[in-house]
Structures are given as C-alpha cells and as structure tokens.
Amino acid sequence: IFYFIGIRPQARRQKEQQQLIGALKTGDRVVTSSGIHGLIANVKDSTVIVKVADNVKIEMEKSAIASVAKAAE
C-alpha cells in the first residue's frame, strides 16, 4: 500500500521532470525552481543559458528548470 501512496507518485514526478529536461530547446519560455522567468538562449550538455532581461543571461543547471511556460514553435 505504501508503494502506491508514496513511492509510485514520486517516481512518476521524477520521470516527468526528466522528460521536461530532455525536451528543452532554444526559444522555450521557462520558470526556474527559484521563480525566475526567462527564455532559453542556449542548451548545453548539463546546463542551459537563460535570458532574463536585455543583455542579462544566466547559466544554470537543467535540473533548476521547474516548468516550461511556453514551448518554442
């Protein structure tokens, strides 16, 4: 019973997060786990560069991306 209440939902969330990270691409609007909103300017192996304002770019770990607000088309 504990497996279905605690472990399985956590594993599902972890899998969804990995899929989100794997699908990141230049142009996606994202929200980080700390609440910073920005536009992905470049995707590297384990990091992304997020443009948060004119001439302001932040390099951060892909795992810091909490959600994609709007995917690039």
XYZ file of N, CA and C in Angstrom:
219
model
N 0.840 -1.194 0.000
C 0.000 0.000 0.000
C 0.880 1.251 0.000
N 1.932 1.248 0.825
C 2.824 2.409 0.883
C 3.427 2.708 -0.489
N 3.698 1.682 -1.262
C 4.260 1.857 -2.603
C 3.348 2.727 -3.464
N 2.047 2.473 -3.435
C 1.106 3.219 -4.268
C 0.841 4.623 -3.743
N 1.012 4.837 -2.444
C 0.753 6.150 -1.856
C 1.970 7.060 -1.931
N 3.150 6.512 -1.681
C 4.335 7.356 -1.587
C 5.345 7.214 -2.702
N 5.728 6.025 -3.003
C 6.842 5.813 -3.923
C 6.437 5.987 -5.381
N 5.333 5.445 -5.772
C 4.934 5.493 -7.184
C 4.682 6.920 -7.682
N 3.953 7.766 -6.947
C 3.773 9.145 -7.418
C 5.098 9.909 -7.520
N 5.997 9.662 -6.596
C 7.300 10.324 -6.631
C 8.088 9.886 -7.865
N 8.068 8.618 -8.171
C 8.767 8.106 -9.353
C 8.166 8.690 -10.630
N 6.851 8.853 -10.662
C 6.186 9.430 -11.830
C 6.592 10.895 -12.010
N 6.620 11.674 -10.906
C 7.033 13.073 -10.986
C 8.480 13.188 -11.460
N 9.328 12.304 -10.969
C 10.732 12.309 -11.362
C 10.876 12.004 -12.857
N 10.104 11.070 -13.351
C 10.140 10.718 -14.774
C 9.652 11.891 -15.625
N 8.594 12.567 -15.190
C 8.073 13.724 -15.916
C 9.109 14.847 -15.964
N 9.827 15.068 -14.845
C 10.864 16.098 -14.784
C 11.999 15.768 -15.754
N 12.395 14.498 -15.821
C 13.454 14.089 -16.745
C 13.020 14.309 -18.201
N 11.759 14.030 -18.508
C 11.253 14.257 -19.866
C 11.248 15.748 -20.195
N 10.863 16.579 -19.226
C 10.849 18.024 -19.413
C 12.259 18.519 -19.703
N 13.229 18.072 -18.925
C 14.618 18.492 -19.102
C 15.152 18.028 -20.453
N 14.807 16.827 -20.845
C 15.280 16.298 -22.118
C 14.707 17.012 -23.326
N 13.559 17.632 -23.165
C 12.885 18.290 -24.289
C 13.183 19.785 -24.383
N 14.021 20.324 -23.500
C 14.321 21.755 -23.531
C 15.021 22.125 -24.830
N 14.621 23.288 -25.389
C 15.262 23.757 -26.610
C 15.304 25.283 -26.612
N 16.168 25.812 -27.444
C 16.316 27.258 -27.570
C 14.971 27.880 -27.941
N 14.632 28.955 -27.243
C 13.379 29.655 -27.513
C 12.261 29.331 -26.543
N 12.423 28.275 -25.733
C 11.395 27.931 -24.741
C 11.340 28.990 -23.642
N 10.140 29.353 -23.239
C 9.965 30.218 -22.063
C 9.856 29.298 -20.859
N 10.701 29.538 -19.852
C 10.775 28.635 -18.712
C 10.646 29.389 -17.397
N 10.333 28.626 -16.349
C 10.314 29.126 -14.982
C 11.241 28.215 -14.193
N 12.169 28.818 -13.445
C 13.106 28.015 -12.666
C 12.504 27.662 -11.317
N 13.167 26.768 -10.609
C 12.679 26.364 -9.290
C 12.724 27.518 -8.289
N 13.520 28.554 -8.576
C 13.570 29.719 -7.692
C 12.619 30.825 -8.139
N 11.849 30.572 -9.208
C 10.836 31.524 -9.637
C 11.276 32.504 -10.704
N 12.470 32.337 -11.251
C 12.952 33.231 -12.300
C 12.327 32.820 -13.635
N 11.778 33.799 -14.340
C 11.182 33.565 -15.658
C 12.179 34.019 -16.713
N 12.292 33.249 -17.783
C 13.218 33.643 -18.833
C 13.024 32.840 -20.097
N 13.884 33.115 -21.060
C 13.856 32.490 -22.375
C 15.172 31.746 -22.569
N 15.104 30.491 -22.968
C 16.330 29.719 -23.156
C 17.055 30.243 -24.389
N 18.312 30.676 -24.176
C 19.129 31.206 -25.260
C 20.042 30.138 -25.842
N 20.433 29.155 -25.020
C 21.341 28.108 -25.479
C 21.187 26.892 -24.579
N 21.297 25.703 -25.163
C 21.215 24.457 -24.404
C 22.551 23.743 -24.530
N 23.146 23.391 -23.383
C 24.405 22.645 -23.361
C 24.131 21.252 -22.806
N 25.194 20.493 -22.528
C 25.017 19.125 -22.038
C 24.218 19.064 -20.741
N 24.696 19.750 -19.705
C 24.012 19.674 -18.413
C 23.492 21.028 -17.938
N 23.719 22.071 -18.736
C 23.281 23.408 -18.349
C 22.498 24.069 -19.478
N 21.818 25.145 -19.124
C 21.142 25.994 -20.108
C 21.506 27.437 -19.810
N 21.476 28.267 -20.828
C 21.669 29.698 -20.637
C 20.303 30.340 -20.826
N 19.845 31.031 -19.777
C 18.509 31.626 -19.767
C 18.637 33.143 -19.829
N 17.974 33.740 -20.805
C 17.945 35.197 -20.931
C 16.794 35.700 -20.070
N 17.116 36.535 -19.073
C 16.090 37.028 -18.159
C 15.729 38.491 -18.413
N 16.598 39.215 -19.130
C 16.343 40.610 -19.492
C 17.281 40.960 -20.641
N 17.153 42.156 -21.191
C 18.074 42.574 -22.248
C 19.499 42.551 -21.716
N 20.380 41.881 -22.422
C 21.799 41.772 -22.067
C 22.048 41.100 -20.725
N 21.101 40.310 -20.223
C 21.282 39.580 -18.966
C 20.987 38.109 -19.212
N 22.041 37.292 -19.130
C 21.892 35.851 -19.326
C 22.489 35.134 -18.127
N 21.825 34.059 -17.710
C 22.253 33.275 -16.554
C 22.457 31.838 -17.007
N 23.619 31.267 -16.649
C 23.840 29.854 -16.928
C 23.434 29.073 -15.688
N 22.606 28.057 -15.871
C 22.134 27.267 -14.729
C 21.994 25.805 -15.121
N 21.920 24.952 -14.122
C 21.731 23.522 -14.341
C 20.343 23.282 -14.928
N 20.255 22.294 -15.799
C 18.948 21.950 -16.376
C 17.959 21.533 -15.288
N 18.459 20.918 -14.238
C 17.576 20.452 -13.165
C 16.903 21.602 -12.419
N 17.388 22.840 -12.605
C 16.776 24.002 -11.957
C 15.520 24.473 -12.687
N 15.254 23.936 -13.871
C 14.059 24.319 -14.627
C 12.858 23.577 -14.045
N 11.894 24.339 -13.541
C 10.717 23.735 -12.914
C 9.607 23.472 -13.927
N 9.450 24.386 -14.891
C 8.392 24.187 -15.879
C 8.683 24.984 -17.142
N 8.028 24.582 -18.212
C 8.104 25.310 -19.477
C 6.796 26.074 -19.604
N 6.886 27.410 -19.585
C 5.691 28.239 -19.657
C 5.116 28.237 -21.066
N 5.997 28.286 -22.074
C 5.537 28.261 -23.464
C 6.664 27.691 -24.306
N 6.388 26.608 -24.993
C 7.401 25.971 -25.835
C 7.625 26.783 -27.099
N 8.856 26.764 -27.583
C 9.185 27.439 -28.838
C 8.479 26.734 -29.988
N 8.109 27.490 -30.977
C 7.405 26.905 -32.125
C 8.301 26.819 -33.329
